[in-house]
PDB file of C-alpha atoms in Angstrom:
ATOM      1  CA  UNK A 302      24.263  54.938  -5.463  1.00 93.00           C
ATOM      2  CA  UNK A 303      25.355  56.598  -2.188  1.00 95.00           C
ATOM      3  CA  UNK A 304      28.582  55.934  -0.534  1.00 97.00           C
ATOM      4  CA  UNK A 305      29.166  56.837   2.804  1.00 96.00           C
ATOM      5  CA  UNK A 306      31.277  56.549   5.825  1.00 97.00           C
ATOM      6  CA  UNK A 307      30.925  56.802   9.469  1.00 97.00           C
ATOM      7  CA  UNK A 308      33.731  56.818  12.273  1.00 97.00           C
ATOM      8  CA  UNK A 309      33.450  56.709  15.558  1.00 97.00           C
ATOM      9  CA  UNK A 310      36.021  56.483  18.699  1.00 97.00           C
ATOM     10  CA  UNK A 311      35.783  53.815  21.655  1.00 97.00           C
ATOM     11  CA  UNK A 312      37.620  53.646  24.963  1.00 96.00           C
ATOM     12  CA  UNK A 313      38.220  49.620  24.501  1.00 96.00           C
ATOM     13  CA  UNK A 314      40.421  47.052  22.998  1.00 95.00           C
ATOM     14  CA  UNK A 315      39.212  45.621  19.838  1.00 95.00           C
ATOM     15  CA  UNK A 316      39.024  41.925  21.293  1.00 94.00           C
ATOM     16  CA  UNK A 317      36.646  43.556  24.290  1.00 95.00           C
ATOM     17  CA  UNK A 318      34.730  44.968  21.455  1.00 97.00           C
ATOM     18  CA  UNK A 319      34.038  42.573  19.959  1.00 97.00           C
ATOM     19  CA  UNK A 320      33.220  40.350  22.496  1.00 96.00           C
ATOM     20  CA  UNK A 321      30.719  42.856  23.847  1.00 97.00           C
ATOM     21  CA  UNK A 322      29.226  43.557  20.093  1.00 97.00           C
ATOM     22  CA  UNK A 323      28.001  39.607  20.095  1.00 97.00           C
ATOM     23  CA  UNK A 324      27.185  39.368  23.867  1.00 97.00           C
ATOM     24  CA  UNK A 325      23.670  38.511  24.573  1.00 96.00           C
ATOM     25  CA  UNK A 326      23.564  41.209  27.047  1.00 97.00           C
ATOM     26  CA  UNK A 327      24.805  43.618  25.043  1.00 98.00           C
ATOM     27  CA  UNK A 328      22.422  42.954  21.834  1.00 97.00           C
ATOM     28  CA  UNK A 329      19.803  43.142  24.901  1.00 96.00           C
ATOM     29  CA  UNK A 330      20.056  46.167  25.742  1.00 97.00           C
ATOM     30  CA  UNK A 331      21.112  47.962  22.200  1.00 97.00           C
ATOM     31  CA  UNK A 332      17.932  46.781  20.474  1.00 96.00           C
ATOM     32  CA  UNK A 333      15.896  47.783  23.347  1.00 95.00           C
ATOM     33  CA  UNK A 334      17.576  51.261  23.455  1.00 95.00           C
ATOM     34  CA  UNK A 335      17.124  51.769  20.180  1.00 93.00           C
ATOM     35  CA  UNK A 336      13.589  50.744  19.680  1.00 91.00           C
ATOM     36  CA  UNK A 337      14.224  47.655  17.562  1.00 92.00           C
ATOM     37  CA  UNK A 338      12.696  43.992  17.406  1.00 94.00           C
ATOM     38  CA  UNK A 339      15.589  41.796  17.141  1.00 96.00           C
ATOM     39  CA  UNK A 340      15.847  37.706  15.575  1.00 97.00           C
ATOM     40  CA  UNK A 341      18.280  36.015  15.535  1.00 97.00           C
ATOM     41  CA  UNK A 342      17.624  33.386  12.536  1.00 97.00           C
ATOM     42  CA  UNK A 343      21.397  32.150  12.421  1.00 98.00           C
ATOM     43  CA  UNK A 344      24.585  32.718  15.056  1.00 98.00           C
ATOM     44  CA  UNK A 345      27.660  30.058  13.876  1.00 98.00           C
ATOM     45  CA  UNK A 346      30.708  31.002  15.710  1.00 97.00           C
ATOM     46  CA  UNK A 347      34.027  28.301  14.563  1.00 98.00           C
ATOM     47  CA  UNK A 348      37.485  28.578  14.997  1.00 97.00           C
ATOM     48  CA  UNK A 349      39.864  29.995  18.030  1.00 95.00           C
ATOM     49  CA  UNK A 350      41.837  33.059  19.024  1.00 93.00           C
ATOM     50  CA  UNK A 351      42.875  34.826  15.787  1.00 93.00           C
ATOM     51  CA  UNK A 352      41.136  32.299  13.780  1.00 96.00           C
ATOM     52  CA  UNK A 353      37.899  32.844  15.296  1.00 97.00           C
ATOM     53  CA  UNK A 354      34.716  33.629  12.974  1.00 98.00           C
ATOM     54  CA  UNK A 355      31.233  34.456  13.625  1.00 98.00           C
ATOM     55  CA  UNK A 356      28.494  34.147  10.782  1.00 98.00           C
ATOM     56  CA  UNK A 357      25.000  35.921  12.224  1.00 98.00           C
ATOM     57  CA  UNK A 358      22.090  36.438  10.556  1.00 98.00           C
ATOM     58  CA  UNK A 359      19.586  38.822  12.244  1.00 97.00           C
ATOM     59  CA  UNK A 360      15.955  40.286  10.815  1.00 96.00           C
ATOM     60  CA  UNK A 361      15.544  43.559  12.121  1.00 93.00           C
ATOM     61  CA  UNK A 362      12.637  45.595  12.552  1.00 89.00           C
ATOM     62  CA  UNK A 363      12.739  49.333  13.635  1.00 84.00           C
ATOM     63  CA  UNK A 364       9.019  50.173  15.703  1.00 82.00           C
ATOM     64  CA  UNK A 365       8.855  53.252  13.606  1.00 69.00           C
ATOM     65  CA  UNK A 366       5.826  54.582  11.042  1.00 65.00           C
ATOM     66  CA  UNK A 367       7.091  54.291   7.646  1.00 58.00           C
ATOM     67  CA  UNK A 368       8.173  57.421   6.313  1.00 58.00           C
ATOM     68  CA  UNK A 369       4.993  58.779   3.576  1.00 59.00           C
ATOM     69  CA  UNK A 370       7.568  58.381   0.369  1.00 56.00           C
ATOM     70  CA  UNK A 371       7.543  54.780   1.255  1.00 58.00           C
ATOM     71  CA  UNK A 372       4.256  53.940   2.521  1.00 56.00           C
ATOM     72  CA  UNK A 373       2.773  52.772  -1.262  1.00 60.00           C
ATOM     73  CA  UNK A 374       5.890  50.181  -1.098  1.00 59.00           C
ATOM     74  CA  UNK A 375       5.864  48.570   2.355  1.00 58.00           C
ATOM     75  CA  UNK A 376       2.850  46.901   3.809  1.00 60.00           C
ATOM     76  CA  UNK A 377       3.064  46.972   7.080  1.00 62.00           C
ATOM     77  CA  UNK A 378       6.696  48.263   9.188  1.00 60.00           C
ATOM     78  CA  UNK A 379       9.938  48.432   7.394  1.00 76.00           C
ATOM     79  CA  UNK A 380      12.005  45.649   8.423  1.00 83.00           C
ATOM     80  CA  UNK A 381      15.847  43.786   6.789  1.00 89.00           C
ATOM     81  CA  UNK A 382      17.742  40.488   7.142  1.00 94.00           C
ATOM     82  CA  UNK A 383      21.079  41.503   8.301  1.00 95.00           C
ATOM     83  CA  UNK A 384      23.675  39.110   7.338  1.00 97.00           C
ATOM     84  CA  UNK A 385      27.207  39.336   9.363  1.00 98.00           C
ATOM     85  CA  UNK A 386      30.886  37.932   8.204  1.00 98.00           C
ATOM     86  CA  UNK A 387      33.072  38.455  11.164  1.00 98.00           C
ATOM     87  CA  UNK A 388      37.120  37.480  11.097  1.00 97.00           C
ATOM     88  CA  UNK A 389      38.411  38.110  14.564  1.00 95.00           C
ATOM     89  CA  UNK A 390      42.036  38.577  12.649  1.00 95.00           C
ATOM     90  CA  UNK A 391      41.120  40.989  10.641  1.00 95.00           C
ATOM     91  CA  UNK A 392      38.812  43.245  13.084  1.00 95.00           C
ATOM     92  CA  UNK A 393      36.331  43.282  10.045  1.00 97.00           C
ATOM     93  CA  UNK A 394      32.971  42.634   9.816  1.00 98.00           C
ATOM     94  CA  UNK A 395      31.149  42.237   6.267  1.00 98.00           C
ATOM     95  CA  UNK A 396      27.308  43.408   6.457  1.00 97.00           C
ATOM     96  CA  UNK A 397      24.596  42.839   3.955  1.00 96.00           C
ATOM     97  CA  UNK A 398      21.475  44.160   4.256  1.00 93.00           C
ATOM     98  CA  UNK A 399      18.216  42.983   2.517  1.00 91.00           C
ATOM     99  CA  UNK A 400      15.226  44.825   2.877  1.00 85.00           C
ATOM    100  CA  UNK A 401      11.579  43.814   3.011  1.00 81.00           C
ATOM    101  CA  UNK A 402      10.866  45.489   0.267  1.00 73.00           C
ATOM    102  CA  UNK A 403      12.896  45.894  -3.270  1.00 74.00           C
ATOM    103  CA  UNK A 404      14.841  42.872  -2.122  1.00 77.00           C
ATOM    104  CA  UNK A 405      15.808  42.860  -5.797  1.00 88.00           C
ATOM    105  CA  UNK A 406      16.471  46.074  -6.596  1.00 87.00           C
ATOM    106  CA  UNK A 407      18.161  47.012  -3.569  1.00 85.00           C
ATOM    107  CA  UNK A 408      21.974  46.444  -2.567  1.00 88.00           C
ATOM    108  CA  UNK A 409      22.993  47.947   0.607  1.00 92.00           C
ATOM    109  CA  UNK A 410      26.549  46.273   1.899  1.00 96.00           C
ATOM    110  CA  UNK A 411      29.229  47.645   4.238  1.00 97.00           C
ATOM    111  CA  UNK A 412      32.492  46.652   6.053  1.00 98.00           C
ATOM    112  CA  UNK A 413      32.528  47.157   9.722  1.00 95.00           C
ATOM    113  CA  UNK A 414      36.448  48.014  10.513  1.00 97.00           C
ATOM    114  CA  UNK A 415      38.241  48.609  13.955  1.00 97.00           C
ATOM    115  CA  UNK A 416      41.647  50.162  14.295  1.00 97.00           C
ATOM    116  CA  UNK A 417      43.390  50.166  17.582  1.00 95.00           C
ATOM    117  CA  UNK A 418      45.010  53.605  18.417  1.00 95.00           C
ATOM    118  CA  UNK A 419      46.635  52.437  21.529  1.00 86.00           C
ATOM    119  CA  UNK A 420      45.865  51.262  25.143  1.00 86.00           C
ATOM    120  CA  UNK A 421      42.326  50.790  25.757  1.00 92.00           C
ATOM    121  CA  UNK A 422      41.187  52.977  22.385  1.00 96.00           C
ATOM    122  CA  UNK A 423      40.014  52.207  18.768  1.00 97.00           C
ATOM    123  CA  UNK A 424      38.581  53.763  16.285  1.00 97.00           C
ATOM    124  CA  UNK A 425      35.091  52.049  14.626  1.00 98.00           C
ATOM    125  CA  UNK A 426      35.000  52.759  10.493  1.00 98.00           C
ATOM    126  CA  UNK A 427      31.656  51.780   8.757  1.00 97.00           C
ATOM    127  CA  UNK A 428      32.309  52.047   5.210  1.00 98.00           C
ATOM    128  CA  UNK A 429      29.018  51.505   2.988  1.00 97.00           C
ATOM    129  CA  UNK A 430      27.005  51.570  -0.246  1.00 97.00           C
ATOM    130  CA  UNK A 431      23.463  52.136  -0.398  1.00 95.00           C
ATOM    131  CA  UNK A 432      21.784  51.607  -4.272  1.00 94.00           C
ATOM    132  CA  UNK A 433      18.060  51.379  -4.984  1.00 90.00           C
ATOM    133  CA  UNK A 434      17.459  50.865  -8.488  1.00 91.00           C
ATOM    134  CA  UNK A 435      13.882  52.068  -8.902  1.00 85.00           C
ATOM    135  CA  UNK A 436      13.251  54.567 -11.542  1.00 86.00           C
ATOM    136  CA  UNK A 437      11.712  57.592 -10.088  1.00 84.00           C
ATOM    137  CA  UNK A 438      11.696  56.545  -6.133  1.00 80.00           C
ATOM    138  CA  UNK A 439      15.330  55.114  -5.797  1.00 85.00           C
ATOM    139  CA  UNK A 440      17.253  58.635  -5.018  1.00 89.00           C
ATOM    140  CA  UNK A 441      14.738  58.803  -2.320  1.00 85.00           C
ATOM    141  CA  UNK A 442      14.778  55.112  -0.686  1.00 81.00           C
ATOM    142  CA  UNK A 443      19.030  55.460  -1.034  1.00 89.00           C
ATOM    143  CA  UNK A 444      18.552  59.021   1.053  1.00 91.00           C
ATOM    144  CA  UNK A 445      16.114  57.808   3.497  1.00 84.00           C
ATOM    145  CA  UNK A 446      18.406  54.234   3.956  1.00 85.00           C
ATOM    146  CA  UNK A 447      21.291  56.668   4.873  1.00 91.00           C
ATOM    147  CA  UNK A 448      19.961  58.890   6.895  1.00 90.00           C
ATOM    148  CA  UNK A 449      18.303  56.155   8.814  1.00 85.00           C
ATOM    149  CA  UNK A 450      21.836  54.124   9.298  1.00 89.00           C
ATOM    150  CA  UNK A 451      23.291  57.211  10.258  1.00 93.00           C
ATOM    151  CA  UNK A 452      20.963  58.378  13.325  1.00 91.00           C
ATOM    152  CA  UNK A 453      20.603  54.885  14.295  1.00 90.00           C
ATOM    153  CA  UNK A 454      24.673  54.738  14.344  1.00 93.00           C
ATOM    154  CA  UNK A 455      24.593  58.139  16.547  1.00 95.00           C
ATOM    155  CA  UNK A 456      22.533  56.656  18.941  1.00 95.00           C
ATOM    156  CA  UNK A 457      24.373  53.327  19.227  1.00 96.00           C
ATOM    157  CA  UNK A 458      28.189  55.071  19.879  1.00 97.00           C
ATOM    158  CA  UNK A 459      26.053  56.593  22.714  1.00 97.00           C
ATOM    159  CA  UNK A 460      25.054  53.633  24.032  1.00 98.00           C
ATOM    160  CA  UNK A 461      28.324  51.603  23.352  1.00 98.00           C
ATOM    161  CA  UNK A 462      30.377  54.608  24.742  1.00 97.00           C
ATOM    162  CA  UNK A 463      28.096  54.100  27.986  1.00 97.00           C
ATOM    163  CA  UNK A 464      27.881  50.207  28.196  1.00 97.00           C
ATOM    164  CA  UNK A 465      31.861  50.095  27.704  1.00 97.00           C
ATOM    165  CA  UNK A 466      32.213  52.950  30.491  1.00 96.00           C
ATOM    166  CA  UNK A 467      29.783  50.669  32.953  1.00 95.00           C
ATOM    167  CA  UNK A 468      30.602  47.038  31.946  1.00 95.00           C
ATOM    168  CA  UNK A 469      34.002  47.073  30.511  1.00 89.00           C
ATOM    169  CA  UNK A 470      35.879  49.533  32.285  1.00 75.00           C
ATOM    170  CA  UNK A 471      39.114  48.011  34.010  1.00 58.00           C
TER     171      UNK A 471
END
């Protein structure tokens, strides 16, 4: 198992965070960026102000090749269900990810955390766990799962850093 964590800095309040992390507009453009299909399969938002939770679920598919270690595994493209927990209270998010392949023997979970350091800045903490339990090819799914999460995360503070600077900026 590989544990990990990346932290990145914003120029925003948590609550415009937020609200920009589930805009339409925003998940637009990010997915595009990025090179990613996006579905949304479920989106239940309930409660108000403090008390306000979203529950998304979202499949995912990156329009990359698949890497040669995992091309006798994976059929076609590499793709996950990515299941969200958000408490507006808490400025946490609880992620599960299931892959399309070694649903069974793969666990990859992480809590999405922002800390406000003031006016108009926070801090963005992605603690996570990766574990593929897969005698022989796990060490190398677990490596390739966290190196993939981590350039994808690279590219997505540059994006957010931008979109804040051009949309959110007061």
């Amino acid at each position: 198992m590989i544990e990990y964590e990346i932290v990145d800095e914003f120029a925003t309040t948590p609550d415009k965070y937020w609200d920009m992390f589930f805009s339409d507009e925003y998940n637009g453009a990010l997915w595009k960026a990025l090179d990613i299909e996006r579905e949304v399969i479920e989106f239940k938002r309930s409660g108000e102000g403090p008390d306000e939770t979203i529950h998304r679920v979202q499949k995912l598919t990156p329009k990359r090749d698949v890497p040669s270690a995992l091309r006798k595994l994976v059929k076609d493209a590499i793709s996950y269900e990515e299941r969200n927990e958000w408490r507006r209270k808490d400025n946490r998010m609880d992620v599960v990810t299931i892959p399309n392949f070694f649903a069974d023997k793969f666990t990859t979970r992480g809590t999405y955390t922002l800390v406000a350091m003031g006016d108009d800045k926070l801090k963005r903490i992605w603690k996570a766990s990766c574990e593929c339990r897969v005698a022989l090819v796990g060490g190398k799914v677990e490596k390739f799962v966290v190196e993939e999460v981590q350039r994808s995360y690279r590219a997505t503070t540059i994006f957010t850093r931008k979109w804040i600077a051009e949309h959110l900026a007061t």
